[in-house]
Short mmCIF file of C-alpha atoms in Angstrom, two decimals:
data_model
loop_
_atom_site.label_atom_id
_atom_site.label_comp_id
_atom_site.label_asym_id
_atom_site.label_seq_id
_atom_site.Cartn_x
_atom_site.Cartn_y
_atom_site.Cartn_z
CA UNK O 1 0.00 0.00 0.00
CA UNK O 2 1.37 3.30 -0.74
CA UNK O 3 1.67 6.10 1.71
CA UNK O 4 -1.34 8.46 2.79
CA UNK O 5 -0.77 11.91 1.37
CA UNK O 6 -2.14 14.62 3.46
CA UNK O 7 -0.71 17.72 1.80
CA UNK O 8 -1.44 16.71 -1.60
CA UNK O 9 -2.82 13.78 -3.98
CA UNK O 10 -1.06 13.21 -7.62
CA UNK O 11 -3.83 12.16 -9.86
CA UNK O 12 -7.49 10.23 -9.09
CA UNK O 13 -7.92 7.71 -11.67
CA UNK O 14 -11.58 7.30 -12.96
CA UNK O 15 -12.15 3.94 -13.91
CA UNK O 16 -15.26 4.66 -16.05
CA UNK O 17 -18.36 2.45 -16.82
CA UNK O 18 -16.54 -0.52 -18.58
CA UNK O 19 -12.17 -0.98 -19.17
CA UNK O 20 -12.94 -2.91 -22.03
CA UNK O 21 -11.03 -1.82 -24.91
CA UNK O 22 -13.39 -2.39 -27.68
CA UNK O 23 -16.27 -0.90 -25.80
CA UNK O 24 -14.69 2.69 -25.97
CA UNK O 25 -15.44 3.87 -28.60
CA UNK O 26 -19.15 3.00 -28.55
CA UNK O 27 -19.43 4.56 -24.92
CA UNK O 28 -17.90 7.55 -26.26
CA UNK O 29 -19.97 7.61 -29.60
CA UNK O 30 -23.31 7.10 -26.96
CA UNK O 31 -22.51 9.74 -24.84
CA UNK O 32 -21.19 12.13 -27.06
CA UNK O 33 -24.59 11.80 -28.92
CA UNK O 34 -26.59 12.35 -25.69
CA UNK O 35 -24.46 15.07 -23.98
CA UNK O 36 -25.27 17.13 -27.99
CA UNK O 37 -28.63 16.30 -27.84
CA UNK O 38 -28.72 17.83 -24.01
CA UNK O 39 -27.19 20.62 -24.83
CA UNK O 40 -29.03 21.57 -27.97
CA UNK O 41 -32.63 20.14 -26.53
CA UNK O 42 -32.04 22.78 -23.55
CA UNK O 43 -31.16 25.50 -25.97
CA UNK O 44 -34.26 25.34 -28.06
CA UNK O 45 -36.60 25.21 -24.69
CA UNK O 46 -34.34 28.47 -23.33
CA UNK O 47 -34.53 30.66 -26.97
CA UNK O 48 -37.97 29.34 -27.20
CA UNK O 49 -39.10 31.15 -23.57
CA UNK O 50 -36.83 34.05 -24.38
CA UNK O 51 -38.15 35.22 -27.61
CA UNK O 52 -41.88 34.62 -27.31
CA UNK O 53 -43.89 36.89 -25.55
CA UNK O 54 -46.14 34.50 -24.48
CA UNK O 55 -43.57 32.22 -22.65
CA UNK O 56 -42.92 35.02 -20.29
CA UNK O 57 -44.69 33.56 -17.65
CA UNK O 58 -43.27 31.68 -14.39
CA UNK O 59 -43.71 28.59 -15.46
CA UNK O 60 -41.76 29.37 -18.50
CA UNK O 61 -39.46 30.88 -16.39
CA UNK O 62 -38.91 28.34 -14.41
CA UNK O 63 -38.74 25.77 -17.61
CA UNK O 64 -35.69 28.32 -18.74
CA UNK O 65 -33.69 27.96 -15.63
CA UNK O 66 -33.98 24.09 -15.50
CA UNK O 67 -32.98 24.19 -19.00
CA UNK O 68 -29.92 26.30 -18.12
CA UNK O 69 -29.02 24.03 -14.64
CA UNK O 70 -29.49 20.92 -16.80
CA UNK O 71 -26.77 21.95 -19.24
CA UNK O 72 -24.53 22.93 -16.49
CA UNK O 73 -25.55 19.74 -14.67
CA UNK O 74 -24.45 17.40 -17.77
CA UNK O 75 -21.45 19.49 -18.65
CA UNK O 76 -19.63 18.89 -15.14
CA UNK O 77 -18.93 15.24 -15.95
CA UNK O 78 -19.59 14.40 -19.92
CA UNK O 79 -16.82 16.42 -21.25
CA UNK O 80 -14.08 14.79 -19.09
CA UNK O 81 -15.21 11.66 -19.33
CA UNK O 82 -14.98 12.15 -22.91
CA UNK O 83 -11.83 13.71 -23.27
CA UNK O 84 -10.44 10.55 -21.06
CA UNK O 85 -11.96 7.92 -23.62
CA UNK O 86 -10.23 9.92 -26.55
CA UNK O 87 -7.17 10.17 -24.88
CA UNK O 88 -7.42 6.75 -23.25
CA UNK O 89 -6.20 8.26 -19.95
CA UNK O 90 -8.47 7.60 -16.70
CA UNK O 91 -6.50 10.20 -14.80
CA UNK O 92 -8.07 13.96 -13.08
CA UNK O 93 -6.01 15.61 -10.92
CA UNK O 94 -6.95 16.46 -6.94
CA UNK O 95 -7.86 19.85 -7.50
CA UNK O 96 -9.68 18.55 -10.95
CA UNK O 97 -12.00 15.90 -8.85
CA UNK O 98 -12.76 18.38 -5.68
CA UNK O 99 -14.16 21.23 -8.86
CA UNK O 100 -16.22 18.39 -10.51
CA UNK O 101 -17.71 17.28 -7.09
CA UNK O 102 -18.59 21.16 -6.28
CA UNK O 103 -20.00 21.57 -9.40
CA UNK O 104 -21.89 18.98 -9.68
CA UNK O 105 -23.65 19.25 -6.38
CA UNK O 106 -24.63 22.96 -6.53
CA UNK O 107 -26.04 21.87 -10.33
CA UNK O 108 -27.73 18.62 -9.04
CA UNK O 109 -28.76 20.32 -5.33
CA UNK O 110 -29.90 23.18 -7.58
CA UNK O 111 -31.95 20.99 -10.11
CA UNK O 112 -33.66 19.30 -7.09
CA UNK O 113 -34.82 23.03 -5.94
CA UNK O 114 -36.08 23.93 -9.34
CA UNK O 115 -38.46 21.01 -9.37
CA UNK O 116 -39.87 21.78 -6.25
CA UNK O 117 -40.59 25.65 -7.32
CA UNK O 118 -41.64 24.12 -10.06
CA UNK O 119 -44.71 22.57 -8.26
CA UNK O 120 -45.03 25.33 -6.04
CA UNK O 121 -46.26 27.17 -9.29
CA UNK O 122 -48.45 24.57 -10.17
CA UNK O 123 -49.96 24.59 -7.23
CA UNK O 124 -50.42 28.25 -7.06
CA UNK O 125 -51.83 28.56 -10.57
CA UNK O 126 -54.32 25.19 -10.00
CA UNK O 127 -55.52 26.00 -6.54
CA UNK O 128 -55.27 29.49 -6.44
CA UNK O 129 -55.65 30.96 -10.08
CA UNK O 130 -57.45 34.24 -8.92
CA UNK O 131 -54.12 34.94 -6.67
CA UNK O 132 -51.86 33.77 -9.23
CA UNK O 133 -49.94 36.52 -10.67
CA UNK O 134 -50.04 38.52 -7.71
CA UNK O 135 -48.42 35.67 -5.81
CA UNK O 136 -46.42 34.72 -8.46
CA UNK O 137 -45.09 38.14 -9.60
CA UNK O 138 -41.40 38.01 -11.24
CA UNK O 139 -39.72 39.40 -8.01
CA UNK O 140 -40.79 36.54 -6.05
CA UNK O 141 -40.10 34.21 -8.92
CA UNK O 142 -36.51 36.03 -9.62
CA UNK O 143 -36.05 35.47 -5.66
CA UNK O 144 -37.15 31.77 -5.42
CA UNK O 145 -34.72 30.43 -8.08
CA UNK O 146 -31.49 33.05 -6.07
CA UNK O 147 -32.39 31.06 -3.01
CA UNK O 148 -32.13 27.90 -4.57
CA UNK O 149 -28.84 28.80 -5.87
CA UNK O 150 -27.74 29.91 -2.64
CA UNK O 151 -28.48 26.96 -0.56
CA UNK O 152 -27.03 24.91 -3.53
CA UNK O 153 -24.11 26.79 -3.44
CA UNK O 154 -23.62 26.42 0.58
CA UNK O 155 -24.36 22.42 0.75
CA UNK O 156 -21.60 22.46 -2.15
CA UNK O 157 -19.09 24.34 -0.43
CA UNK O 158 -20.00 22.80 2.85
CA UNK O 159 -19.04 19.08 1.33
CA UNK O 160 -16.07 20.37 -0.60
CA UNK O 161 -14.62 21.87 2.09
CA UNK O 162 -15.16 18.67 4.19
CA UNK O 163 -13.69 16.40 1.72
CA UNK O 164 -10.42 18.46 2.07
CA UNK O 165 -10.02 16.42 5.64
CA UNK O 166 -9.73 13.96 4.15
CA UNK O 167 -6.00 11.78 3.27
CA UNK O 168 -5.76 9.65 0.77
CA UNK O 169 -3.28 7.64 -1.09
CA UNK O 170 -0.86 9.01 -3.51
CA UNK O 171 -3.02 7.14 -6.32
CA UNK O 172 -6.63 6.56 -6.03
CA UNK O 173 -8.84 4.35 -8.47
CA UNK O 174 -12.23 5.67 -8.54
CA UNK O 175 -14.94 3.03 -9.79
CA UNK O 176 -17.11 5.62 -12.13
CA UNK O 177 -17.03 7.41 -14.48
CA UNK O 178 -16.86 11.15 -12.44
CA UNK O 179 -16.21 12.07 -9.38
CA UNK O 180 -19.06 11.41 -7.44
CA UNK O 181 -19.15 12.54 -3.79
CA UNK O 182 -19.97 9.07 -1.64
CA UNK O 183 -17.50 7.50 -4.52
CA UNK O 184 -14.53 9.33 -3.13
CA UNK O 185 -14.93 9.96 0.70
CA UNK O 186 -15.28 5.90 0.41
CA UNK O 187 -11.71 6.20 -1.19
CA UNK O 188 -10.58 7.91 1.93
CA UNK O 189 -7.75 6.39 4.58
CA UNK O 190 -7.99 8.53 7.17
CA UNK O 191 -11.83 8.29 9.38
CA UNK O 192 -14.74 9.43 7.41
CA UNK O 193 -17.65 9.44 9.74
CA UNK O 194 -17.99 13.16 10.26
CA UNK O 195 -17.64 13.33 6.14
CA UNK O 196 -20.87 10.50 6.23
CA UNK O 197 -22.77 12.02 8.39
CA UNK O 198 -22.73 15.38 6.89
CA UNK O 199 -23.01 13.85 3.01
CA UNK O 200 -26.64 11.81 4.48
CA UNK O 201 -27.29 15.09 6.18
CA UNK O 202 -27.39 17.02 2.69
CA UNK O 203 -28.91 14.49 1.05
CA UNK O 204 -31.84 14.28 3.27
CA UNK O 205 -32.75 17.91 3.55
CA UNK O 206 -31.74 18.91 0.09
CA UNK O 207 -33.14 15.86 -1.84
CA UNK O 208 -36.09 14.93 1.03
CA UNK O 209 -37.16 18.54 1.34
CA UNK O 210 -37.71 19.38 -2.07
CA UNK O 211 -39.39 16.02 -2.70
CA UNK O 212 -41.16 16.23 0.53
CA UNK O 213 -42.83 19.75 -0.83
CA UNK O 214 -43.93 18.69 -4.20
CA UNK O 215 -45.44 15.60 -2.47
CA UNK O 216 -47.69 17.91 -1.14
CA UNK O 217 -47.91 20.65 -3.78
CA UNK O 218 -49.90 17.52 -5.95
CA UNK O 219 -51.95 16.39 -2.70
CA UNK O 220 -53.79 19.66 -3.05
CA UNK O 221 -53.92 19.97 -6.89
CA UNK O 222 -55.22 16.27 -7.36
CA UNK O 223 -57.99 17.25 -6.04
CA UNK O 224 -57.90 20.53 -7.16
CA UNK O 225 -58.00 19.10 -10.72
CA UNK O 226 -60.99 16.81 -9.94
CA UNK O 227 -63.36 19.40 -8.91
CA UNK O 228 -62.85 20.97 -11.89
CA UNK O 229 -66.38 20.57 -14.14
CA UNK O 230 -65.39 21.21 -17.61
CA UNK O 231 -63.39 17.90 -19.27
CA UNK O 232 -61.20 20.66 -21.45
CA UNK O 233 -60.26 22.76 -18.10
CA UNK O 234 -59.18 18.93 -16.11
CA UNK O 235 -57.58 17.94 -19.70
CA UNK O 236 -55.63 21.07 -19.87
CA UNK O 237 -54.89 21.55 -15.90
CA UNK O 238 -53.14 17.81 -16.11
CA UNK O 239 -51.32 18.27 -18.95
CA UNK O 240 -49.41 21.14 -17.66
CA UNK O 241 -48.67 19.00 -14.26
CA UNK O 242 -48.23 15.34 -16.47
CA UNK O 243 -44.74 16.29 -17.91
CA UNK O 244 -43.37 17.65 -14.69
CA UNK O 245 -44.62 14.75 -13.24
CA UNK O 246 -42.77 12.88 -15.62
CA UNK O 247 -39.24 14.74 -14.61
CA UNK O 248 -39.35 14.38 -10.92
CA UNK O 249 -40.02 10.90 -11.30
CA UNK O 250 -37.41 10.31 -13.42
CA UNK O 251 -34.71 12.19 -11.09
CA UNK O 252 -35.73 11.40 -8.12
CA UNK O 253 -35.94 7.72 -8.43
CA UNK O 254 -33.19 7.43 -10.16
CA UNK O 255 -30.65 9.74 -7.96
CA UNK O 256 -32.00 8.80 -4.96
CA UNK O 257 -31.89 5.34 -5.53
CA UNK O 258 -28.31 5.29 -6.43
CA UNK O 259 -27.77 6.96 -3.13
CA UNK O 260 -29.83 4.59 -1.13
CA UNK O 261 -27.74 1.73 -2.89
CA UNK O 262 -24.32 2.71 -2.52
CA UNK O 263 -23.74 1.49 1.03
CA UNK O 264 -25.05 -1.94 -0.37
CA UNK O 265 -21.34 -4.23 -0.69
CA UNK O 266 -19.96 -4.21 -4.42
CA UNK O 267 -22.36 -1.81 -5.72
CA UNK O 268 -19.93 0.41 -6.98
CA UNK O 269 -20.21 -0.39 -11.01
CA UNK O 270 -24.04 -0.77 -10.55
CA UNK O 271 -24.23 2.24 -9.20
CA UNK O 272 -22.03 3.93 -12.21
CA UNK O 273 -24.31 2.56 -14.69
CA UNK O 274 -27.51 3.78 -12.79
CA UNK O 275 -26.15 7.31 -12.34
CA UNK O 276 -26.41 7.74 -15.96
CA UNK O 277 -30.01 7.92 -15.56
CA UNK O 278 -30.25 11.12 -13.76
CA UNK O 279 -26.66 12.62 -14.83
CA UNK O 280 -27.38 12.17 -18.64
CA UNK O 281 -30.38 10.80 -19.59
CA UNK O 282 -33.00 13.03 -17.86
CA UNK O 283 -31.52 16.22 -18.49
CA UNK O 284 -31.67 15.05 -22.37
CA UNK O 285 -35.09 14.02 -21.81
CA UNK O 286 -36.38 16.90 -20.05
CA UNK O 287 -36.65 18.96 -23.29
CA UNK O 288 -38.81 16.37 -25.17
CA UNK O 289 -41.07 15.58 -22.06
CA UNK O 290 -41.61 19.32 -21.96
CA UNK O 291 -42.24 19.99 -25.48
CA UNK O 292 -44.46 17.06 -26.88
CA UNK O 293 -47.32 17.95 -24.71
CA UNK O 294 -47.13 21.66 -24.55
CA UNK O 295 -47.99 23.71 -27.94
CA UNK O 296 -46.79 26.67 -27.01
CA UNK O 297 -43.16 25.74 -26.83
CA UNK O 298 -44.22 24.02 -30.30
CA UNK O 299 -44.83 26.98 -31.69
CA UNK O 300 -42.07 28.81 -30.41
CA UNK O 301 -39.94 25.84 -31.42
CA UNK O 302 -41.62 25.89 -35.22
CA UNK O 303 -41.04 29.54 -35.59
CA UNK O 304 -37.23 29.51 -34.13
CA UNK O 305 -36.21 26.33 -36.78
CA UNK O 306 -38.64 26.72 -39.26
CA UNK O 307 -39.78 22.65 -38.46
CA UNK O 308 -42.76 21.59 -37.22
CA UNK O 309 -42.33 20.17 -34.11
CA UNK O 310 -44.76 16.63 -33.86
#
């Protein structure tokens, strides 16, 4: 075993999702495909909201600045992982890992947050429509996404900074394919229980409170939505709450249940694979979900490209 380093660490190596040979350049043909697709998706949905009147609204709003968190999001960890396939190297330096894993948590804390706003303004506009915009106004809105980026920021730095205790060898293989946080601190020599209980600390109140309050954001528009008498005012009422829906499913299940996993023995390439979900995947998705149910951001889509949008 080589000696603990506690003033300094010469390279993390990231083993990736698979160190077979031949299955490199598929995995970085796949995800080089997906991370475009995220990018360009989010785009459309953020020039779409931008130049249409119409889309300046909350929700819109609100659409935007997932859009913009989801490309950040995917950016912190595609890009290295593949610039490391093309230059078959598995290395990122100390400081390298400890800037991914900040990153990465203000983008994925701050994603969490969105969601929950998110439903907040569903509620609002479903079970309180004559009190909407005045509740709703863009300073609150403007002041509601700041706070989420705040507390994102502070859980971030708060982890970071805690991860800095930490020793570690002089070389450290890493069994994924970024820098995850529960990944590294289980990489650790020296004692990591204070590191532990602060990381299930986080992800309890920053990925159980958010969930927690759209939990009950849709216990009061359920019913909300069934009162309603018209079949075209329920029709239309769902279909503005089905595609978020669809999102927070998709994240939270998936992120939290990697989280839930990872103390599970030999999880760790399991665990790689199922992080894709929420690190790649939904953010790609989210523009789609949004946009095949919703015909204003069709139209603003047709009339940006010039293509219908189906």
């Amino acid at each position: 075993m080589e000696a603990d380093n506690d003033t300094g660490i010469s390279e993390f190596l990231l083993l990736g999702l698979s160190e077979e040979p031949e299955l490199q350049p598929i995995i970085f043909g796949l995800f080089l495909c997906m991370y475009l697709i995220t990018v360009l998706g989010n785009l459309l949905i953020i020039l779409a909201v931008s130049s249409d009147s119409h889309l300046h609204t909350p929700m819109y709003f609100f659409l935007s600045s997932l859009s913009f968190v989801d490309i950040c999001f995917t950016s912190t960890t595609i890009p290295k992982m593949l610039w490391n396939i093309q230059t078959q190297s598995q290395v990122i330096t100390y400081a390298g890992c400890l800037t991914q894993i900040y990153f990465f948590l203000i983008f994925g804390a701050w994603d969490d947050f969105l969601l929950a706003v998110m439903a907040y303004d569903r509620f609002v506009a479903i079970c309180h429509p004559l009190h909407y915009t005045v509740i709703m106004n863009p300073r609150f809105c403007g002041l509601l996404v700041l706070v989420s980026w705040v507390i994102s920021v502070l859980n971030s730095l708060l982890q970071s900074l805690m991860v800095l205790r930490l020793s570690f060898r002089t070389k450290v293989e890493i069994p994924h394919f970024f820098c995850e946080l529960n990944q590294v601190v289980g990489q650790a020599c020296s004692d990591t229980f204070l590191n532990d209980m602060v990381m299930n600390s986080g992800i309890m109140l920053l990925g159980g409170a958010p969930l927690a309050g759209i939990l009950y954001s849709y216990s009061k528009i359920v019913p909300s939505i069934r009162r309603i008498s018209s079949a075209q005012g329920k029709y239309k009422a769902f279909s503005t709450c089905a595609s978020h829906l669809s999102v927070v499913s998709l994240f939270f299940c998936t992120s939290l249940g990697v989280y839930l996993s990872s103390a599970a023995p030999q999880s760790s390439h399991s665990s790689a694979v199922a992080s894709v979900l929420y690190t790649v995947v939904t953010p790609m998705l989210n523009p789609f979900i949004y946009s095949l149910r919703n015909r204003d951001i069709k139209r603003a889509l047709k009339r940006i490209t010039g293509v219908p949008v189906m």
